[in-house]
């Protein structure tokens, strides 16, 4: 448990560091505060908050369901599914910070902000987003193992890895939609309009191939970071694994 707490604290500090660098850029070099980037830090951390709150709610719910009889498994499934869907809806916000590496926030022409500062600031921002994605996904995958799969198995169940890979792919899809179609998590409230926007976008020549390449490369990057990190975490959390 101490290692989990340390991981959460480090991820929180990484987000604070990213936000601090964004604010200092404005204060030190006398340029306008780039508010969209600051907002993205907050949005990126939301999946971590949802995962933590979801686990806390689950810990409160399980003792109550212990005396609920035959309805307990159904209620537990409904809670976990709804909480997971809420997390998945905001998960792309974490991975999205990879796209900030294009340094689009740098003003055209002369700017008093040194290139090295923007590189460090944006890299910190990107790493914080990836850390948010890894931590929140690790929490969700672990909960699924503990609640629905036998955690004493000698290996991490393939079904939980399948879930993790699926979430990573969907996260990459969400990043593409956010970057190129300017779609946000809350746009699911208007499914008809969203489908029309998707249809218009992918009818354009080459867009489907572009989307496929984008999703594959981004998902592969996150997967190659997440899998070894979670595998090491499993060795601590599940010594029998």
Coordinates of C-alpha atoms in Angstrom, one line a residue:
X1 CA 0.0 0.0 0.0
X2 CA 2.9 2.4 0.7
X3 CA 4.2 2.0 -2.8
X4 CA 0.7 2.9 -4.2
X5 CA 0.6 6.0 -2.0
X6 CA 4.1 7.0 -3.1
X7 CA 3.1 6.6 -6.8
X8 CA 0.0 8.7 -6.3
X9 CA 1.9 11.5 -4.5
X10 CA 4.6 11.5 -7.3
X11 CA 2.0 11.8 -10.0
X12 CA 0.2 14.6 -8.1
X13 CA 3.6 16.5 -7.8
X14 CA 4.3 16.0 -11.4
X15 CA 1.0 17.6 -12.3
X16 CA 1.7 20.5 -9.9
X17 CA 5.1 20.9 -11.5
X18 CA 3.6 21.1 -15.0
X19 CA 1.0 23.7 -13.9
X20 CA 3.7 25.7 -12.1
X21 CA 5.9 25.8 -15.2
X22 CA 3.0 27.1 -17.2
X23 CA 2.2 29.9 -14.8
X24 CA 5.9 30.8 -14.4
X25 CA 6.3 31.1 -18.1
X26 CA 3.8 34.0 -18.0
X27 CA 5.2 35.6 -14.9
X28 CA 8.9 35.3 -15.6
X29 CA 8.9 36.2 -19.3
X30 CA 6.0 38.6 -19.4
X31 CA 3.8 36.8 -21.9
X32 CA 0.1 35.9 -21.8
X33 CA -0.8 33.0 -19.7
X34 CA -1.7 30.1 -22.0
X35 CA -4.9 29.1 -20.3
X36 CA -5.8 26.1 -22.6
X37 CA -2.7 24.3 -21.5
X38 CA -3.4 24.9 -17.8
X39 CA -6.9 23.6 -18.4
X40 CA -5.5 20.5 -20.0
X41 CA -3.5 19.8 -16.9
X42 CA -6.7 19.8 -14.8
X43 CA -8.6 17.7 -17.4
X44 CA -5.8 15.2 -17.6
X45 CA -5.9 14.6 -13.8
X46 CA -9.7 13.9 -13.8
X47 CA -9.3 10.2 -14.7
X48 CA -7.0 9.7 -11.7
X49 CA -9.7 11.4 -9.5
X50 CA -12.4 9.3 -10.9
X51 CA -10.4 6.1 -10.4
X52 CA -9.6 7.0 -6.7
X53 CA -13.2 8.1 -5.9
X54 CA -14.5 5.0 -7.6
X55 CA -12.3 2.8 -5.5
X56 CA -13.3 4.7 -2.3
X57 CA -16.9 4.2 -3.2
X58 CA -16.4 0.5 -3.8
X59 CA -14.8 0.1 -0.4
X60 CA -17.8 1.7 1.2
X61 CA -20.2 -0.3 -0.9
X62 CA -18.8 -3.8 -0.4
X63 CA -19.5 -4.0 3.4
X64 CA -23.1 -2.8 2.7
X65 CA -23.6 -5.4 0.0
X66 CA -22.3 -8.2 2.3
X67 CA -25.8 -8.4 3.8
X68 CA -27.7 -7.7 0.6
X69 CA -28.1 -11.4 -0.3
X70 CA -28.5 -12.5 -3.9
X71 CA -28.8 -8.9 -5.3
X72 CA -25.3 -8.0 -4.1
X73 CA -23.4 -9.2 -7.3
X74 CA -25.8 -7.4 -9.6
X75 CA -25.4 -4.1 -7.7
X76 CA -21.6 -4.6 -7.6
X77 CA -21.5 -5.2 -11.4
X78 CA -23.7 -2.1 -12.1
X79 CA -21.5 0.1 -9.9
X80 CA -18.2 -1.1 -11.4
X81 CA -19.5 -0.8 -14.9
X82 CA -20.8 2.7 -14.5
X83 CA -17.7 3.9 -12.7
X84 CA -15.5 2.3 -15.4
X85 CA -17.5 4.0 -18.1
X86 CA -17.2 7.4 -16.4
X87 CA -13.4 6.9 -16.1
X88 CA -13.1 5.7 -19.7
X89 CA -15.0 8.8 -20.9
X90 CA -12.3 11.1 -19.5
X91 CA -9.3 8.8 -19.9
X92 CA -8.3 10.3 -23.3
X93 CA -7.8 13.6 -21.6
X94 CA -4.6 12.3 -20.0
X95 CA -3.1 10.8 -23.2
X96 CA -4.1 14.0 -25.1
X97 CA -1.2 15.9 -23.6
X98 CA 1.1 14.1 -26.0
X99 CA -0.2 16.4 -28.7
X100 CA 1.1 19.4 -26.8
X101 CA 4.6 18.5 -28.0
X102 CA 4.0 20.4 -31.2
X103 CA 4.7 23.6 -29.3
X104 CA 1.7 25.3 -30.8
X105 CA 1.5 27.6 -27.8
X106 CA 4.7 29.5 -28.9
X107 CA 3.8 32.8 -30.4
X108 CA 4.6 33.5 -34.0
X109 CA 7.7 35.6 -34.6
X110 CA 9.9 36.9 -31.8
X111 CA 9.1 35.6 -28.3
X112 CA 11.0 36.3 -25.0
X113 CA 10.5 32.7 -23.9
X114 CA 13.6 30.6 -24.6
X115 CA 13.0 27.5 -26.6
X116 CA 14.7 25.3 -23.9
X117 CA 12.0 26.5 -21.4
X118 CA 9.1 25.6 -23.6
X119 CA 10.7 22.2 -24.4
X120 CA 11.1 21.4 -20.7
X121 CA 7.6 22.8 -19.8
X122 CA 5.9 20.9 -22.6
X123 CA 7.8 17.7 -21.9
X124 CA 6.8 17.9 -18.2
X125 CA 3.2 18.5 -19.2
X126 CA 3.3 15.5 -21.6
X127 CA 4.9 13.2 -19.0
X128 CA 2.3 14.2 -16.4
X129 CA -0.4 13.2 -18.8
X130 CA 1.1 9.9 -19.5
X131 CA 1.7 9.4 -15.7
X132 CA -2.0 10.2 -15.1
X133 CA -3.0 7.7 -17.8
X134 CA -0.8 4.9 -16.4
X135 CA -1.8 5.5 -12.8
X136 CA -5.6 5.6 -13.4
X137 CA -5.5 2.6 -15.8
X138 CA -3.5 0.6 -13.2
X139 CA -6.0 1.4 -10.5
X140 CA -8.9 0.3 -12.7
X141 CA -7.2 -2.8 -13.9
X142 CA -6.3 -3.8 -10.4
X143 CA -9.9 -3.3 -9.2
X144 CA -11.2 -5.5 -12.0
X145 CA -8.7 -8.2 -11.0
X146 CA -9.6 -8.0 -7.3
X147 CA -13.3 -7.8 -7.7
X148 CA -14.1 -10.1 -10.6
X149 CA -10.9 -12.2 -11.1
X150 CA -9.0 -14.4 -8.7
X151 CA -6.0 -12.3 -7.7
X152 CA -4.1 -15.5 -6.5
X153 CA -3.6 -16.7 -10.0
X154 CA 0.1 -17.2 -10.9
X155 CA -0.1 -14.6 -13.7
X156 CA -2.1 -11.4 -14.4
X157 CA -5.3 -12.7 -16.1
X158 CA -5.3 -12.3 -19.9
X159 CA -8.8 -10.7 -19.6
X160 CA -7.5 -7.8 -17.5
X161 CA -4.7 -7.2 -20.1
X162 CA -7.3 -7.3 -22.8
X163 CA -9.3 -4.6 -21.0
X164 CA -6.1 -2.5 -20.5
X165 CA -5.2 -2.7 -24.2
X166 CA -8.8 -1.9 -25.2
X167 CA -8.8 1.1 -22.9
X168 CA -5.4 2.3 -24.4
X169 CA -6.8 2.0 -28.0
X170 CA -10.0 3.8 -27.1
X171 CA -7.9 6.5 -25.4
X172 CA -5.9 7.0 -28.6
X173 CA -9.1 7.2 -30.6
X174 CA -10.3 9.9 -28.2
X175 CA -7.1 11.8 -28.6
X176 CA -7.5 11.8 -32.4
X177 CA -11.1 13.0 -32.1
X178 CA -10.1 15.7 -29.7
X179 CA -7.1 17.0 -31.7
X180 CA -8.6 16.8 -35.3
X181 CA -12.4 17.1 -34.7
X182 CA -12.2 19.2 -31.5
X183 CA -14.4 16.7 -29.7
X184 CA -14.6 16.8 -25.9
X185 CA -15.6 14.1 -23.4
X186 CA -19.0 15.8 -22.8
X187 CA -19.9 15.8 -26.5
X188 CA -21.4 12.4 -25.9
X189 CA -24.4 14.3 -24.7
X190 CA -25.2 15.0 -28.4
X191 CA -24.7 11.6 -30.1
X192 CA -26.5 12.6 -33.4
X193 CA -24.4 15.7 -33.9
X194 CA -21.2 13.7 -33.0
X195 CA -22.0 11.0 -35.6
X196 CA -22.6 13.6 -38.2
X197 CA -19.3 15.3 -37.5
X198 CA -17.5 11.9 -37.7
X199 CA -19.2 11.0 -41.0
X200 CA -18.3 14.4 -42.5
X201 CA -14.7 14.0 -41.4
X202 CA -14.1 10.4 -42.5
X203 CA -15.7 11.0 -45.9
X204 CA -12.7 13.2 -46.8
X205 CA -10.0 11.3 -48.7
X206 CA -7.2 9.8 -46.6
X207 CA -8.7 10.6 -43.2
X208 CA -9.5 7.0 -42.3
X209 CA -5.9 5.9 -43.0
X210 CA -4.6 8.9 -41.1
X211 CA -6.8 8.1 -38.1
X212 CA -5.7 4.4 -38.2
X213 CA -2.0 5.4 -38.3
X214 CA -2.5 7.9 -35.5
X215 CA -4.3 5.5 -33.2
X216 CA -1.9 2.7 -33.8
X217 CA 1.2 4.7 -33.1
X218 CA -0.2 6.5 -30.0
X219 CA -1.7 3.3 -28.6
X220 CA 1.6 1.5 -29.1
X221 CA 3.5 4.2 -27.3
X222 CA 1.2 4.1 -24.2
X223 CA 1.1 0.3 -24.2
X224 CA 4.9 0.0 -24.3
X225 CA 5.1 2.3 -21.3
X226 CA 2.2 0.9 -19.4
X227 CA 2.8 -2.9 -19.7
X228 CA 6.2 -2.9 -18.0
X229 CA 5.2 -0.4 -15.4
X230 CA 2.1 -2.4 -14.4
X231 CA 4.0 -5.7 -14.6
X232 CA 6.5 -4.3 -12.0
X233 CA 3.6 -3.0 -9.9
X234 CA 2.0 -6.4 -10.0
X235 CA 5.1 -8.0 -8.5
X236 CA 4.6 -5.8 -5.5
X237 CA 0.8 -5.9 -5.2
X238 CA 0.4 -9.6 -6.1
X239 CA 3.4 -11.5 -4.9
X240 CA 1.9 -14.7 -6.1
X241 CA 1.6 -13.3 -9.7

